[in-house]
Amino acid sequence: MSDMKEKIRSFIVENFLFGDAGELKEDTSFLNDGIIDSTGILELVDYIEENFGIKVEDDELVPENLDSIKNLEAYITRKTQSAA
Amino acid sequence: MNYNYKPKELTLCTHCILPETFPGISFDEQGVCKYCRQEEKKIIHLDEKKEEYRKKLDSLIDGTRNKAPVYDVILAYSGGKDSSYTLKLLREKYDLRILAITLDNHFVSPAAFKNIKNVTDHLGVDTYSVRPPWPVISEMFTLTAKADVFSKTTLLRASSVCTACIGIVKNLILKTALEMSVPLVAFGWSPGQAPIQSAIMKTNPGMAQQAQEALLNSFPESIRKKIIPYYVPKTYFEIYRERFPQNIHPLAFFDYDEKNIIKELGQIGWMEPKDTDTNSSNCLMNAFANHCHIERHGFHPYVWEIANMVRQGVMEREEGIHKIYSDQNIQMINFAKERLGI
Ligand SMILES: [Zn+2]
């Protein structure tokens, strides 16, 4: 697993699953599987902005970008590459 | 009644008020919880951030006012002090055309209804309430009083009963805004209730739809069928795609001082109800909802919100401890239980 994925995963396990990673896979949907709710998604966005140096715009707050570890990694990678 | 839930019997964070029973918590040598440590850096910049959001709201409103057909904003109006104060702000400071909608969940206190009338009359605001029939509310509250149907993270911030009720409120407001083409929806969330980055935010249709479905799917089929009419119909996510409103909750970034809020509201006819509990100035179900949550989880469903406010310095720690660690009013618990036949 990439560094980025590992960091995202630890944040989620620590803050939303209380240390119990259970069934959390790369493509587990946070919302559908009840891991994070809509308020939690915003905390996740805050974490990503702080730790990966990107700004998540309003129109990027979509499940395709944010709703799984895999989607997040792809999204952050796209953002950091376009900024570089 | 003994909850084993007194500050003297529990270890509390020495900085905020989170208890040792809060999920995932740990304390350092100074007795400060990990959530306080995580927030430290953000709190330093909070004032700048609030200032930035006040400017953002000014320009959002400048670009929105008087453009929509009838209303500029729909407010989710419980009649409590926070939403009343939000209403006052939107009317007096921003001069908006407001529709205030109340969900009458059959437990709105008579004092809250009186406040709703006084405040909306005084401010010159249209208001109506939506009252789902008793069998709908009673089945939903009975289920959520007895069991938790939502995700663990949701339950960190609110009881199951409140989450079920707020789910209807949020979606009813969004649905109405879409139907009436209203560009803003407002809530009276306190500065501790939701992260500041959500305080001004455009609702994304895809995200809203997925969140709504996840919430609805938490309920058993029989209840889901009953509450679906208050949620946003699936077709709206497509046909009203371009109409999705901006969400605002201004109390997250305006000066928040409870005593001052109550004083200012007094000048527009709002009176503090005597028949509710330490955390709600409008809902007669709240004490029982808190009671059920504490019994099941060992922590108060408002502790996250109040801890945030203590951390941000908008509430004194002693005041927070009083709000969270006082016994729930037993008469109010019994009142709700009897009404629900539990
Ligand atoms: Zn703390």
PDB file of C-alpha atoms and ligand atoms in Angstrom, chain B residues 13 15-18 32-33 35-36 311, ligand 1:
ATOM      1  CA  CYS B  13      -9.933  15.823  30.040  1.00  0.00           C
ATOM      2  CA  HIS B  15      -8.706  21.020  29.110  1.00  0.00           C
ATOM      3  CA  CYS B  16     -12.092  20.274  27.522  1.00  0.00           C
ATOM      4  CA  ILE B  17     -14.725  18.084  29.194  1.00  0.00           C
ATOM      5  CA  LEU B  18     -14.574  14.790  27.270  1.00  0.00           C
ATOM      6  CA  VAL B  32      -5.224  16.524  28.163  1.00  0.00           C
ATOM      7  CA  CYS B  33      -7.147  14.390  25.670  1.00  0.00           C
ATOM      8  CA  TYR B  35      -8.751  15.475  20.583  1.00  0.00           C
ATOM      9  CA  CYS B  36      -7.603  18.670  22.312  1.00  0.00           C
ATOM     10  CA  ARG B 311     -11.901  24.258  23.630  1.00  0.00           C
TER      11      ARG B 311
HETATM   12 ZN    ZN C   1      -9.848  17.471  25.735  1.00  0.00          ZN
END
